[in-house]
Amino acid sequence: MKNFAQSLLELWKQLGLNQRVSLVVAAIAVAIGLAGVVAWSQRPDFQLLYARLGEKDSAAVIGYLEAQNIPHQVTAGGTAVQVPSGMVYKLRMDLAGKGLPSGDGVGFEIFDKGQFGLSDFVQRTNYLRAVQGELARTITQVQGVRSARVMIVQPENRLLLTDQGVKATASVFVDVGGGRLELDQVNSIRHLVANAVQGLHPDQVAVVDNRGRVLSEDLRQDPTLGSATSQMKYRQQVEDYFAKKVESMLAAVIGPGNAVVRVSAEIDTEATTLTQEKYDPDGQVLRSQTTTEDVIVTTESRAAGGAVGVSSNVPEKAQLADGTTRPSSSSDQNRKNRTMTYEINRTLTNTTRSPGTVKSLTAAVFIAPRLSAPAKPAAPGAPAVEAAVQKRTAEELTALRQVVINALGLKPGAGQSLESMVSLQEMSFQTVETIPAQMEALQTEGRWQGWFAAASRWAAVAGAVAIFFIFWRTLAQQKPEPVPVEVLAMTPEAASRALPKSNQITPELLNELIRQKPANIGIALRDWVSTSAPGANNN
């Protein structure tokens, strides 16, 4: 170590002024570079906390971070905030507890402050703004939605409605970045908005993403199943329902994952109205009956004297000579009429059949064979013994097919048998143990990512050290070349004073040289000293 330091010192003495200055500047530059690389590698790893923030939300979040003395960076023109990676999730929970970020829209807090003197139009407008803001905040909580805006159009509340066909509508704009929402998520957004607005139907809610795609178009329900999309959707729902029904039942018997069921349904998509009128001539019904009855009674009588009363004073009754009256007679007539009207039996039937009736079902079922346990367990340290495959008998397959038939409620049709409507086969499934492989791949990927992160931190430091070492080796191997000294023209008097044998410089000669060429005196002295040093050491 001492020799190495002495050699460095001798090398430093042999260097010229320019070389020494260059070496010092290079060493300072390398030191500054190393310090910068070390500082860069030690700085915290910033990750995104929130993006696409509004001005109010961004100011509130930054104010909270500054109050807590948390290092942060503001990017994207003040709309994105980055914090150290280890604090991202904790800060999100803390800010969520404080209601940050609150979103771009205004909610029902618009009514927190009482405002007097506002017109009914302004009140209804504020209420509509509040509903839109609250819905936008709620939709933002859906997974995959970065931001959302809701626009609701409601008919005016008038005393006299001139147009009864005007209905409420709504439009929802969602920013999903580069992703895509599932149909279930889009359907949930439609029902969320429809149930929050009076008189709004889910089919009147349009959902559009940031790429200009109408996400709600495939979810519109057609009551008459007139469009092909509605027909295919309804058929898929029916087939999935019956397939899951059978598959869940078989899974409880033969084990989960050992049965695959696919059902094909034939759907009647026609809407018909049938009116049928029948007459039964044999079935007569009495409609009306009329009965008329007349009775006539005739009687004769003879009296000795006049009758006391009105009858004796009647002129029509003549009296005989002897004072008696003539015999009188009376008649009563009885008549009966009966009229009966019959009506033919008539049946009128009106039948309206809506579309969606399942006309027929067919099913295809694959089941895996049973696996029997090995007769003898594997010895410790020995490879595991695979289970043997055991086929099912024909009676068992027939019983399983009958279970599927009963579960689907199938009935034999014209020219079809139940066996032809359900195809059940036992086949070996191609199973691959992917879970251990995936776990191993994830672990390997995690290790590689850790190594890459560590390498990225120290690669710059290692590169700077390597450059400094190469520079130092190159500088150590380089020897200074002697600089030729300009030949000095000496006067005869100065030459006579010099000692020709001792090769020494007298003070007079040195003064003469300084006067003639003061710029080269330093180089001359260095060359003379270096050439005389080996002789002195030898002596």
PDB file of C-alpha atoms in Angstrom, residues 334-508:
ATOM      1  CA  ASN A 334    -160.765 -20.669 -21.098  1.00  0.00           C
ATOM      2  CA  ARG A 335    -157.839 -20.414 -23.688  1.00  0.00           C
ATOM      3  CA  LYS A 336    -154.173 -21.404 -23.203  1.00  0.00           C
ATOM      4  CA  ASN A 337    -151.209 -20.467 -25.618  1.00  0.00           C
ATOM      5  CA  ARG A 338    -147.555 -21.608 -25.067  1.00  0.00           C
ATOM      6  CA  THR A 339    -144.562 -20.422 -27.181  1.00  0.00           C
ATOM      7  CA  MET A 340    -140.997 -21.904 -26.628  1.00  0.00           C
ATOM      8  CA  THR A 341    -137.806 -20.671 -28.439  1.00  0.00           C
ATOM      9  CA  TYR A 342    -134.605 -22.768 -28.519  1.00  0.00           C
ATOM     10  CA  GLU A 343    -130.979 -21.542 -29.217  1.00  0.00           C
ATOM     11  CA  ILE A 344    -128.177 -23.640 -30.754  1.00  0.00           C
ATOM     12  CA  ASN A 345    -125.136 -24.103 -28.453  1.00  0.00           C
ATOM     13  CA  ARG A 346    -122.335 -21.640 -29.462  1.00  0.00           C
ATOM     14  CA  THR A 347    -118.771 -21.385 -28.023  1.00  0.00           C
ATOM     15  CA  LEU A 348    -116.511 -18.323 -28.654  1.00  0.00           C
ATOM     16  CA  THR A 349    -112.820 -18.584 -27.604  1.00  0.00           C
ATOM     17  CA  ASN A 350    -110.195 -15.800 -27.814  1.00  0.00           C
ATOM     18  CA  THR A 351    -106.592 -16.989 -27.258  1.00  0.00           C
ATOM     19  CA  THR A 352    -103.572 -14.643 -27.225  1.00  0.00           C
ATOM     20  CA  ARG A 353    -100.144 -16.317 -27.231  1.00  0.00           C
ATOM     21  CA  SER A 354     -97.065 -14.248 -26.429  1.00  0.00           C
ATOM     22  CA  PRO A 355     -93.618 -15.078 -27.860  1.00  0.00           C
ATOM     23  CA  GLY A 356     -91.029 -16.913 -25.807  1.00  0.00           C
ATOM     24  CA  THR A 357     -92.651 -20.324 -25.485  1.00  0.00           C
ATOM     25  CA  VAL A 358     -90.154 -23.180 -25.350  1.00  0.00           C
ATOM     26  CA  LYS A 359     -91.184 -25.579 -28.077  1.00  0.00           C
ATOM     27  CA  SER A 360     -88.545 -28.271 -27.581  1.00  0.00           C
ATOM     28  CA  LEU A 361     -85.300 -28.973 -25.729  1.00  0.00           C
ATOM     29  CA  THR A 362     -82.315 -31.175 -26.527  1.00  0.00           C
ATOM     30  CA  ALA A 363     -79.330 -31.755 -24.290  1.00  0.00           C
ATOM     31  CA  ALA A 364     -75.785 -33.064 -24.697  1.00  0.00           C
ATOM     32  CA  VAL A 365     -74.095 -34.312 -21.535  1.00  0.00           C
ATOM     33  CA  PHE A 366     -70.489 -35.436 -21.052  1.00  0.00           C
ATOM     34  CA  ILE A 367     -69.534 -37.085 -17.771  1.00  0.00           C
ATOM     35  CA  ALA A 368     -66.107 -38.155 -16.596  1.00  0.00           C
ATOM     36  CA  PRO A 369     -65.478 -41.778 -15.563  1.00  0.00           C
ATOM     37  CA  ARG A 370     -65.034 -42.635 -11.922  1.00  0.00           C
ATOM     38  CA  LEU A 371     -61.593 -42.824 -10.404  1.00  0.00           C
ATOM     39  CA  SER A 372     -61.021 -45.711  -8.038  1.00  0.00           C
ATOM     40  CA  ALA A 373     -58.478 -45.415  -5.257  1.00  0.00           C
ATOM     41  CA  PRO A 374     -55.301 -47.583  -5.537  1.00  0.00           C
ATOM     42  CA  ALA A 375     -55.365 -50.881  -3.708  1.00  0.00           C
ATOM     43  CA  LYS A 376     -52.148 -50.245  -1.833  1.00  0.00           C
ATOM     44  CA  PRO A 377     -50.941 -46.826  -0.733  1.00  0.00           C
ATOM     45  CA  ALA A 378     -47.594 -45.668  -1.987  1.00  0.00           C
ATOM     46  CA  ALA A 379     -44.618 -46.232   0.267  1.00  0.00           C
ATOM     47  CA  PRO A 380     -42.915 -43.209   1.819  1.00  0.00           C
ATOM     48  CA  GLY A 381     -40.547 -41.678  -0.712  1.00  0.00           C
ATOM     49  CA  ALA A 382     -42.005 -43.655  -3.596  1.00  0.00           C
ATOM     50  CA  PRO A 383     -43.784 -41.943  -6.494  1.00  0.00           C
ATOM     51  CA  ALA A 384     -47.535 -41.530  -6.074  1.00  0.00           C
ATOM     52  CA  VAL A 385     -49.736 -44.220  -7.586  1.00  0.00           C
ATOM     53  CA  GLU A 386     -52.342 -42.855  -9.977  1.00  0.00           C
ATOM     54  CA  ALA A 387     -55.987 -43.753  -9.454  1.00  0.00           C
ATOM     55  CA  ALA A 388     -57.516 -46.246 -11.873  1.00  0.00           C
ATOM     56  CA  VAL A 389     -60.328 -45.264 -14.241  1.00  0.00           C
ATOM     57  CA  GLN A 390     -63.550 -47.216 -13.749  1.00  0.00           C
ATOM     58  CA  LYS A 391     -66.242 -47.076 -16.421  1.00  0.00           C
ATOM     59  CA  ARG A 392     -69.902 -46.909 -15.481  1.00  0.00           C
ATOM     60  CA  THR A 393     -72.328 -49.597 -16.445  1.00  0.00           C
ATOM     61  CA  ALA A 394     -75.128 -49.210 -18.983  1.00  0.00           C
ATOM     62  CA  GLU A 395     -77.723 -49.225 -16.207  1.00  0.00           C
ATOM     63  CA  GLU A 396     -75.981 -46.341 -14.434  1.00  0.00           C
ATOM     64  CA  LEU A 397     -75.776 -44.314 -17.636  1.00  0.00           C
ATOM     65  CA  THR A 398     -79.461 -44.978 -18.302  1.00  0.00           C
ATOM     66  CA  ALA A 399     -80.330 -43.834 -14.786  1.00  0.00           C
ATOM     67  CA  LEU A 400     -78.310 -40.636 -15.232  1.00  0.00           C
ATOM     68  CA  ARG A 401     -79.999 -39.994 -18.594  1.00  0.00           C
ATOM     69  CA  GLN A 402     -83.420 -40.429 -16.966  1.00  0.00           C
ATOM     70  CA  VAL A 403     -82.431 -37.930 -14.266  1.00  0.00           C
ATOM     71  CA  VAL A 404     -81.509 -35.380 -16.938  1.00  0.00           C
ATOM     72  CA  ILE A 405     -84.803 -36.012 -18.767  1.00  0.00           C
ATOM     73  CA  ASN A 406     -86.815 -35.459 -15.616  1.00  0.00           C
ATOM     74  CA  ALA A 407     -84.859 -32.339 -14.689  1.00  0.00           C
ATOM     75  CA  LEU A 408     -85.540 -30.781 -18.091  1.00  0.00           C
ATOM     76  CA  GLY A 409     -89.188 -31.864 -18.074  1.00  0.00           C
ATOM     77  CA  LEU A 410     -88.949 -33.428 -21.526  1.00  0.00           C
ATOM     78  CA  LYS A 411     -91.879 -35.143 -23.165  1.00  0.00           C
ATOM     79  CA  PRO A 412     -91.716 -37.315 -26.271  1.00  0.00           C
ATOM     80  CA  GLY A 413     -92.831 -35.491 -29.384  1.00  0.00           C
ATOM     81  CA  ALA A 414     -94.053 -36.660 -32.743  1.00  0.00           C
ATOM     82  CA  GLY A 415     -91.462 -39.029 -34.149  1.00  0.00           C
ATOM     83  CA  GLN A 416     -89.015 -38.387 -31.301  1.00  0.00           C
ATOM     84  CA  SER A 417     -87.954 -40.466 -28.342  1.00  0.00           C
ATOM     85  CA  LEU A 418     -86.557 -39.289 -25.041  1.00  0.00           C
ATOM     86  CA  GLU A 419     -83.261 -41.075 -25.689  1.00  0.00           C
ATOM     87  CA  SER A 420     -82.775 -39.117 -28.898  1.00  0.00           C
ATOM     88  CA  MET A 421     -83.461 -35.814 -27.122  1.00  0.00           C
ATOM     89  CA  VAL A 422     -80.754 -36.364 -24.481  1.00  0.00           C
ATOM     90  CA  SER A 423     -77.284 -37.513 -25.539  1.00  0.00           C
ATOM     91  CA  LEU A 424     -75.260 -38.742 -22.565  1.00  0.00           C
ATOM     92  CA  GLN A 425     -71.720 -40.063 -23.011  1.00  0.00           C
ATOM     93  CA  GLU A 426     -68.971 -41.000 -20.619  1.00  0.00           C
ATOM     94  CA  MET A 427     -65.579 -39.762 -21.744  1.00  0.00           C
ATOM     95  CA  SER A 428     -62.238 -39.032 -20.099  1.00  0.00           C
ATOM     96  CA  PHE A 429     -61.605 -35.330 -19.615  1.00  0.00           C
ATOM     97  CA  GLN A 430     -58.309 -33.794 -20.655  1.00  0.00           C
ATOM     98  CA  THR A 431     -57.359 -32.278 -17.303  1.00  0.00           C
ATOM     99  CA  VAL A 432     -54.138 -30.338 -16.867  1.00  0.00           C
ATOM    100  CA  GLU A 433     -52.781 -29.390 -13.480  1.00  0.00           C
ATOM    101  CA  THR A 434     -52.301 -25.726 -14.242  1.00  0.00           C
ATOM    102  CA  ILE A 435     -52.534 -24.279 -10.737  1.00  0.00           C
ATOM    103  CA  PRO A 436     -49.054 -25.400  -9.519  1.00  0.00           C
ATOM    104  CA  ALA A 437     -47.529 -24.343 -12.830  1.00  0.00           C
ATOM    105  CA  GLN A 438     -49.192 -20.947 -12.624  1.00  0.00           C
ATOM    106  CA  MET A 439     -48.065 -20.465  -9.029  1.00  0.00           C
ATOM    107  CA  GLU A 440     -44.518 -21.406  -9.954  1.00  0.00           C
ATOM    108  CA  ALA A 441     -44.605 -19.057 -12.926  1.00  0.00           C
ATOM    109  CA  LEU A 442     -45.874 -16.227 -10.721  1.00  0.00           C
ATOM    110  CA  GLN A 443     -43.169 -16.871  -8.137  1.00  0.00           C
ATOM    111  CA  THR A 444     -40.488 -16.967 -10.833  1.00  0.00           C
ATOM    112  CA  GLU A 445     -41.816 -13.772 -12.343  1.00  0.00           C
ATOM    113  CA  GLY A 446     -41.809 -12.120  -8.920  1.00  0.00           C
ATOM    114  CA  ARG A 447     -38.194 -13.136  -8.314  1.00  0.00           C
ATOM    115  CA  TRP A 448     -37.137 -11.838 -11.722  1.00  0.00           C
ATOM    116  CA  GLN A 449     -38.930  -8.564 -11.082  1.00  0.00           C
ATOM    117  CA  GLY A 450     -37.148  -8.201  -7.752  1.00  0.00           C
ATOM    118  CA  TRP A 451     -33.796  -8.858  -9.362  1.00  0.00           C
ATOM    119  CA  PHE A 452     -34.519  -6.389 -12.133  1.00  0.00           C
ATOM    120  CA  ALA A 453     -35.535  -3.733  -9.602  1.00  0.00           C
ATOM    121  CA  ALA A 454     -32.330  -4.240  -7.596  1.00  0.00           C
ATOM    122  CA  ALA A 455     -30.232  -4.291 -10.758  1.00  0.00           C
ATOM    123  CA  SER A 456     -31.801  -1.063 -12.018  1.00  0.00           C
ATOM    124  CA  ARG A 457     -30.912   0.644  -8.738  1.00  0.00           C
ATOM    125  CA  TRP A 458     -27.250  -0.396  -8.667  1.00  0.00           C
ATOM    126  CA  ALA A 459     -26.507  -0.639 -12.387  1.00  0.00           C
ATOM    127  CA  ALA A 460     -25.772   3.063 -12.631  1.00  0.00           C
ATOM    128  CA  VAL A 461     -23.498   2.945  -9.573  1.00  0.00           C
ATOM    129  CA  ALA A 462     -21.630  -0.073 -10.922  1.00  0.00           C
ATOM    130  CA  GLY A 463     -21.242   1.606 -14.309  1.00  0.00           C
ATOM    131  CA  ALA A 464     -19.816   4.768 -12.758  1.00  0.00           C
ATOM    132  CA  VAL A 465     -17.346   2.752 -10.662  1.00  0.00           C
ATOM    133  CA  ALA A 466     -16.268   0.784 -13.732  1.00  0.00           C
ATOM    134  CA  ILE A 467     -15.714   3.971 -15.752  1.00  0.00           C
ATOM    135  CA  PHE A 468     -13.692   5.495 -12.937  1.00  0.00           C
ATOM    136  CA  PHE A 469     -11.559   2.344 -12.635  1.00  0.00           C
ATOM    137  CA  ILE A 470     -10.884   2.236 -16.398  1.00  0.00           C
ATOM    138  CA  PHE A 471      -9.977   5.926 -16.385  1.00  0.00           C
ATOM    139  CA  TRP A 472      -7.612   5.421 -13.461  1.00  0.00           C
ATOM    140  CA  ARG A 473      -5.907   2.406 -15.088  1.00  0.00           C
ATOM    141  CA  THR A 474      -5.446   4.288 -18.339  1.00  0.00           C
ATOM    142  CA  LEU A 475      -3.996   7.264 -16.512  1.00  0.00           C
ATOM    143  CA  ALA A 476      -1.620   5.058 -14.494  1.00  0.00           C
ATOM    144  CA  GLN A 477      -0.292   3.315 -17.583  1.00  0.00           C
ATOM    145  CA  GLN A 478       0.368   6.569 -19.424  1.00  0.00           C
ATOM    146  CA  LYS A 479       3.893   7.989 -19.001  1.00  0.00           C
ATOM    147  CA  PRO A 480       4.573  11.685 -19.507  1.00  0.00           C
ATOM    148  CA  GLU A 481       6.536  12.429 -22.655  1.00  0.00           C
ATOM    149  CA  PRO A 482       9.456  14.826 -22.305  1.00  0.00           C
ATOM    150  CA  VAL A 483       8.784  18.247 -23.693  1.00  0.00           C
ATOM    151  CA  PRO A 484      11.623  19.428 -25.859  1.00  0.00           C
ATOM    152  CA  VAL A 485      13.134  22.592 -24.489  1.00  0.00           C
ATOM    153  CA  GLU A 486      13.868  25.312 -26.915  1.00  0.00           C
ATOM    154  CA  VAL A 487      17.561  25.652 -27.517  1.00  0.00           C
ATOM    155  CA  LEU A 488      18.750  28.743 -25.783  1.00  0.00           C
ATOM    156  CA  ALA A 489      21.290  30.943 -27.418  1.00  0.00           C
ATOM    157  CA  MET A 490      23.953  31.567 -24.783  1.00  0.00           C
ATOM    158  CA  THR A 491      26.363  34.460 -24.882  1.00  0.00           C
ATOM    159  CA  PRO A 492      30.066  33.632 -24.830  1.00  0.00           C
ATOM    160  CA  GLU A 493      30.388  35.062 -21.322  1.00  0.00           C
ATOM    161  CA  ALA A 494      27.633  32.741 -19.962  1.00  0.00           C
ATOM    162  CA  ALA A 495      29.087  29.734 -21.763  1.00  0.00           C
ATOM    163  CA  SER A 496      32.524  30.385 -20.276  1.00  0.00           C
ATOM    164  CA  ARG A 497      31.068  30.366 -16.750  1.00  0.00           C
ATOM    165  CA  ALA A 498      29.386  26.954 -17.160  1.00  0.00           C
ATOM    166  CA  LEU A 499      31.236  23.896 -15.938  1.00  0.00           C
ATOM    167  CA  PRO A 500      31.698  21.590 -18.927  1.00  0.00           C
ATOM    168  CA  LYS A 501      32.356  18.435 -16.900  1.00  0.00           C
ATOM    169  CA  SER A 502      29.965  18.580 -13.983  1.00  0.00           C
ATOM    170  CA  ASN A 503      26.815  19.435 -16.008  1.00  0.00           C
ATOM    171  CA  GLN A 504      25.746  21.824 -13.255  1.00  0.00           C
ATOM    172  CA  ILE A 505      24.026  25.155 -13.571  1.00  0.00           C
ATOM    173  CA  THR A 506      25.460  28.150 -11.918  1.00  0.00           C
ATOM    174  CA  PRO A 507      23.335  30.979 -10.607  1.00  0.00           C
ATOM    175  CA  GLU A 508      24.640  33.282 -13.281  1.00  0.00           C
TER     176      GLU A 508
END
